[in-house]
Short mmCIF file of C-alpha atoms in Angstrom, two decimals:
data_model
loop_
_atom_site.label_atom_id
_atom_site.label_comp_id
_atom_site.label_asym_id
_atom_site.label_seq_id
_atom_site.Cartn_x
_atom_site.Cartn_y
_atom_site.Cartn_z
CA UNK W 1 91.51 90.63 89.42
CA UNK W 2 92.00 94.40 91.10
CA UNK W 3 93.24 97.25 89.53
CA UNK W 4 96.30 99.47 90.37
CA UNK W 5 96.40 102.89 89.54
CA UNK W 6 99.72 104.32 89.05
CA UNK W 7 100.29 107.76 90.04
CA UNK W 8 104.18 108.81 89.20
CA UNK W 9 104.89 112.38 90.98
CA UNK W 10 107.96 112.82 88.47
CA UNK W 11 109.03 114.86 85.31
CA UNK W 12 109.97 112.43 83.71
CA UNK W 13 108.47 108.44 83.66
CA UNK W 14 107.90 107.07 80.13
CA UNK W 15 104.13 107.27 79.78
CA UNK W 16 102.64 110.19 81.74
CA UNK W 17 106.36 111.98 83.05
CA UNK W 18 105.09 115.71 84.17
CA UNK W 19 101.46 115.21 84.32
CA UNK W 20 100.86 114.73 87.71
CA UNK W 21 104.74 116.48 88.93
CA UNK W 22 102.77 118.99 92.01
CA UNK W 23 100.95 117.81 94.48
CA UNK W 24 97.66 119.43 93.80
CA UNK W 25 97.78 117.50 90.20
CA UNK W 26 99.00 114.26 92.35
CA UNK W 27 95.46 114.71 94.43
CA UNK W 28 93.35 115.47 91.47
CA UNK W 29 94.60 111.92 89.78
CA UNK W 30 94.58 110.36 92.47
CA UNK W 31 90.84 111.45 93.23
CA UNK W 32 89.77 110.98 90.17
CA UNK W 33 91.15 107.11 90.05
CA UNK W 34 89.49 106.40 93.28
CA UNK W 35 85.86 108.03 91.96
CA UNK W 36 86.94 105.25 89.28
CA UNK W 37 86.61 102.58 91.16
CA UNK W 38 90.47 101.93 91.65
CA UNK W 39 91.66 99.00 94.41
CA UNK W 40 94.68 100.53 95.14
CA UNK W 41 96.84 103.49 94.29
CA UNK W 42 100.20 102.53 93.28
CA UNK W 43 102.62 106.14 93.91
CA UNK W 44 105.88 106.44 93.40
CA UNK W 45 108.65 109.37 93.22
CA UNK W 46 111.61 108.30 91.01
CA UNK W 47 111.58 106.80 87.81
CA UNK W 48 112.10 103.52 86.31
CA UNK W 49 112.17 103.86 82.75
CA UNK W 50 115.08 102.13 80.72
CA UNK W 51 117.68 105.04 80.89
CA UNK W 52 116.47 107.34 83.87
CA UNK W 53 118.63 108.47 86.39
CA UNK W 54 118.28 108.11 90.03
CA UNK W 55 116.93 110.83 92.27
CA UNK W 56 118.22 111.16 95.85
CA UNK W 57 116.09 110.23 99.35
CA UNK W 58 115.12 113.35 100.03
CA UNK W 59 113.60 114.51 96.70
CA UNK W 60 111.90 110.86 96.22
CA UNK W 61 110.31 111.91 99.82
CA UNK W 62 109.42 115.33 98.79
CA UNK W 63 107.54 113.91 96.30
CA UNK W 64 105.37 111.38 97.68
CA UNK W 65 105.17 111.91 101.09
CA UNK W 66 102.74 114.93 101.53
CA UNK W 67 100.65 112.99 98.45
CA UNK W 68 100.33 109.87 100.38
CA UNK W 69 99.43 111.70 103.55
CA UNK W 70 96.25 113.30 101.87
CA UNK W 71 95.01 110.26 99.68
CA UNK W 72 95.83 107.73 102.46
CA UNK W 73 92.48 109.96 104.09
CA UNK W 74 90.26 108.53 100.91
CA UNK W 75 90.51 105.24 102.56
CA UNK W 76 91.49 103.86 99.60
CA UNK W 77 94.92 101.20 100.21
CA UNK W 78 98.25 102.95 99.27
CA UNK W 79 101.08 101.20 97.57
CA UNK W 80 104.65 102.62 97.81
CA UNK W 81 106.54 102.21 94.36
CA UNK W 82 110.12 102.30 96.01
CA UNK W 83 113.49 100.75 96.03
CA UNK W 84 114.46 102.59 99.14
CA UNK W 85 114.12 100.92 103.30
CA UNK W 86 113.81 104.41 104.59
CA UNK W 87 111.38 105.78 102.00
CA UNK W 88 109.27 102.64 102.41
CA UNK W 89 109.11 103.44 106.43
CA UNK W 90 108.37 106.65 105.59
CA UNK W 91 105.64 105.97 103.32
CA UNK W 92 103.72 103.19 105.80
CA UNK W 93 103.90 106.01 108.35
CA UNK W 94 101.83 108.57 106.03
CA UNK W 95 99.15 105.98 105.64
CA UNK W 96 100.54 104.06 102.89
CA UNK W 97 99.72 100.20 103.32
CA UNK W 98 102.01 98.11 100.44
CA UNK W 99 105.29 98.58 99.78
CA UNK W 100 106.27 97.96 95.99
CA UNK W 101 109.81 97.22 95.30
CA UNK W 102 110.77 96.78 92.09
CA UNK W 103 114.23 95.82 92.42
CA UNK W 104 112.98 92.82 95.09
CA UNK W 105 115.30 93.80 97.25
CA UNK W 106 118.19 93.79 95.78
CA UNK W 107 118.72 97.79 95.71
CA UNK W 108 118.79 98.10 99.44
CA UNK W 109 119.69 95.47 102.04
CA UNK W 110 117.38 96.62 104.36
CA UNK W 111 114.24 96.67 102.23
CA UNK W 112 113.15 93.37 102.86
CA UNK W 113 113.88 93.45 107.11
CA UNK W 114 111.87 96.83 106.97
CA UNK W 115 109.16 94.98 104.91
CA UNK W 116 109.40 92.00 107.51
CA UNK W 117 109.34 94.39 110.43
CA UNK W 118 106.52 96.50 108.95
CA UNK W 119 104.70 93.52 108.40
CA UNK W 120 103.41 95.32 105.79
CA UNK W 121 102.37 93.59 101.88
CA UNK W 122 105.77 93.21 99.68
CA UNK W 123 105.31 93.23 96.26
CA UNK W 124 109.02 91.64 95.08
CA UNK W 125 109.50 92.55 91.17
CA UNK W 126 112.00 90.53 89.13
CA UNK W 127 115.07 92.89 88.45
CA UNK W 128 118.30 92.68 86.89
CA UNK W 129 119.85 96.17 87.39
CA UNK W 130 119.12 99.72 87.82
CA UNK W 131 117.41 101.71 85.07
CA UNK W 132 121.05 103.08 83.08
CA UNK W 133 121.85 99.64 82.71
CA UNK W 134 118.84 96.88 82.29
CA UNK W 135 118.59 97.02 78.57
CA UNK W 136 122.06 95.30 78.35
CA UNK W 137 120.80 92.78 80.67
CA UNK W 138 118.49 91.51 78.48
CA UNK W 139 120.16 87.96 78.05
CA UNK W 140 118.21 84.59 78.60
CA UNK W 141 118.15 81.17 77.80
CA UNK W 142 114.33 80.30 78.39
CA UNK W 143 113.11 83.54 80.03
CA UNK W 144 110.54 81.92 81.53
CA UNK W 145 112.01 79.70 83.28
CA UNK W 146 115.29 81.87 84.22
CA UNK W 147 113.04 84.58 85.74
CA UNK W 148 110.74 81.77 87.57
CA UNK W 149 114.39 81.08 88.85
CA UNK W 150 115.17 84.69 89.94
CA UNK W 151 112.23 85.26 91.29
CA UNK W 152 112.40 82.05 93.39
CA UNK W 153 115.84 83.29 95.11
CA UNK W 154 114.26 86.30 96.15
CA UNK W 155 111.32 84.77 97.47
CA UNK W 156 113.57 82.60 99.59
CA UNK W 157 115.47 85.56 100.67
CA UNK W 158 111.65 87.53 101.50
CA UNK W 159 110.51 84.19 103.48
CA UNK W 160 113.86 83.97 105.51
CA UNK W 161 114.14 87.64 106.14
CA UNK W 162 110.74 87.11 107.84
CA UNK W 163 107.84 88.30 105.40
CA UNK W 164 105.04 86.39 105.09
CA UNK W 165 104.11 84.03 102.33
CA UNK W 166 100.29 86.18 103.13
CA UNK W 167 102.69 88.97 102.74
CA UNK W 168 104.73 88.41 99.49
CA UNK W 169 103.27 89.48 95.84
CA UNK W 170 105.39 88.61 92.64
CA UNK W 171 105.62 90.53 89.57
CA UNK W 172 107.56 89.68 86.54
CA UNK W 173 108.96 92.71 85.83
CA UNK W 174 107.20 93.21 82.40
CA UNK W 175 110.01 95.50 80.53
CA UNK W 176 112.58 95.27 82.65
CA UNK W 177 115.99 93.88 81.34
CA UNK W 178 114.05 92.41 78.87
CA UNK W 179 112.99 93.12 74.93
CA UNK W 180 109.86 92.32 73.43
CA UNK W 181 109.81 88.35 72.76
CA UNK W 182 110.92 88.49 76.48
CA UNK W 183 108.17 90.19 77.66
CA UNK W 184 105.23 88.33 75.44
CA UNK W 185 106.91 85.03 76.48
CA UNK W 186 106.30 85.94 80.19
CA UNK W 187 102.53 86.82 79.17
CA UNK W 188 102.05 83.49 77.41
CA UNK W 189 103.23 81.49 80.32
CA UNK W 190 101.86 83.89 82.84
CA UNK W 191 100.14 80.57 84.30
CA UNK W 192 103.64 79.12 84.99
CA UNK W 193 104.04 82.50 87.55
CA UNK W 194 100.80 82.04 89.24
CA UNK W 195 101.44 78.14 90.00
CA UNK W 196 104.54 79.53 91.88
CA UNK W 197 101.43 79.98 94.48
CA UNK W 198 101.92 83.49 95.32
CA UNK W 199 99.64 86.62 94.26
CA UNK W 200 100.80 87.91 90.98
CA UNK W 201 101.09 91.54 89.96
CA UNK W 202 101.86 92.24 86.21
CA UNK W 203 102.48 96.00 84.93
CA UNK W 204 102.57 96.10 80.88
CA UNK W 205 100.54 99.29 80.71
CA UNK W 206 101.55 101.45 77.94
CA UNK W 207 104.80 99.72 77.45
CA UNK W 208 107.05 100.02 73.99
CA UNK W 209 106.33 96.02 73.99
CA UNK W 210 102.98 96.33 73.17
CA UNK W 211 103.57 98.84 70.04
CA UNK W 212 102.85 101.93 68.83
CA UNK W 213 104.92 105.05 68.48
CA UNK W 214 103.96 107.27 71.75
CA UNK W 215 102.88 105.75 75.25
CA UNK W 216 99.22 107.06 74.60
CA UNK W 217 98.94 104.82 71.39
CA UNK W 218 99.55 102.14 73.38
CA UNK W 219 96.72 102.19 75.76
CA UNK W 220 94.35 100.12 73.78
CA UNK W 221 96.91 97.27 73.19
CA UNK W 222 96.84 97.55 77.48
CA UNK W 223 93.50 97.70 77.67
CA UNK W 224 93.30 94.48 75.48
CA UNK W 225 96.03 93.17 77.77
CA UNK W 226 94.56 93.31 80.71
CA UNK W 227 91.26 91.75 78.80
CA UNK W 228 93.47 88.88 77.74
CA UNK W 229 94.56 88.12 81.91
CA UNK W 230 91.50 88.62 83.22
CA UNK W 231 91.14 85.13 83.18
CA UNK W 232 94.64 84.20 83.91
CA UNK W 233 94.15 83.58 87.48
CA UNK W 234 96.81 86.64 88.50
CA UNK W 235 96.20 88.82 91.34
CA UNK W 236 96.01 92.53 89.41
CA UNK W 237 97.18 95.07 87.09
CA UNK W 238 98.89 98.03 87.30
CA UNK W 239 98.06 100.33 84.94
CA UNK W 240 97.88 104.34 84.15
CA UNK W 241 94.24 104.33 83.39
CA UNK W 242 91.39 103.48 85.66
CA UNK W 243 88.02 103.69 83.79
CA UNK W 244 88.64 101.57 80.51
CA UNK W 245 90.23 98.59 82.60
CA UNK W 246 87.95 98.54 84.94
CA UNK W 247 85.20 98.49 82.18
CA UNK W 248 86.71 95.68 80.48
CA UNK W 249 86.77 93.40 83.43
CA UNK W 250 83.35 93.87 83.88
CA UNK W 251 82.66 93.44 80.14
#
């Protein structure tokens, strides 16, 4: 199982917003990550955090392009954390390698054709709604099985649009239009996601799901998280923290 190091070049995403907002302290994480052994280097410009607003093109590209350009040097594979065709082109032209979309598609019609023409990896997220809104869209029956569901049209759509099965990763979308049982549901059937036959990508790091008051108290319960799928059969993690999941895998 590989581990993803996020890198958000924002002011403002739930669990490390500002920390890494210039590009010098965008390198300097990012450097330090890969001296950490990191498989690949998830960066992304805009938040996703229940309740964030959207930033436009141009200041998502400001952000991540002239980071992606330097890090893609490290040799170390570059994901693209973007719901945007043109800043996914963009990004695979600096030297970035994945494109990770967490709206699956659904936020811009030509993400998955770009993808598909790109030929690049597409990792397709289960999504319900933009950030101002996905709290209210919280509603199941069996979440389980009504994500597997959701995530199945949008596989379709990936395969007909002309990605690759080689090409398409899944992700559940850990926190994302969903509450707590939601989210531990999804963890306890995570088995039911990986029989779907695709690579799986789960993101629970530091996550209000997991407990704790402030993102940093939750990074043992990820830690112990990623522990507890290390045997699940999924594909990787992405988490903020390099070092203490990459110790626990090899614990």
């Amino acid at each position: 199982m590989l581990v993803m190091g996020i890198l958000n070049v924002t002011p403002d995403s739930f669990a490390d917003g500002g920390r890494y907002n210039s590009i010098e302290s965008a390198l300097h994480h990012g450097r330090q990550m890969i001296a950490e052994g990191v498989e690949i280097i998830d960066i992304g410009g805009e938040s996703t955090r229940p309740g964030a607003d959207r930033v436009s093109a141009d200041e998502e590209l400001a952000r991540v392009i002239p980071v992606i350009s330097e890090l893609a040097k490290e040799g170390v594979p570059i994901s693209i954390d973007t719901m945007r065709a043109s800043t996914a082109r963009a990004a695979i032209a600096a030297g970035a390698q994945i494109i990770n979309d967490v709206s699956g598609g659904l936020a811009d019609g030509q993400m998955l054709a770009t993808a598909a023409q790109l030929q690049a990896p597409y990792i397709a997220m289960h999504w319900r709604g933009q950030s101002k809104d996905m709290n209210s869209m919280a509603i199941y029956g069996d979440v389980v099985r009504d994500v597997i569901c959701e995530l199945q049209e949008r596989i379709s759509a990936a395969l007909d649009t002309g990605i690759s099965k080689d090409n398409l990763i899944i992700d559940p979308g850990i926190g994302f239009a969903k509450n707590a049982d939601h989210n531990w549901a999804i963890i306890d059937r995570i088995d039911e996601f990986v029989a779907l036959g695709y690579r799986v990508l789960v993101g629970g790091s530091r996550k209000r799901f997991l407990g704790g008051t402030t993102p940093d108290k939750r990074e043992q319960a990820s830690i112990a998280l990623t522990k507890r799928l290390s045997t699940s059969g999924i594909w990787g993690v992405r988490v903020h923290s390099v070092k203490p999941h990459k110790d626990v895998l090899r614990s």
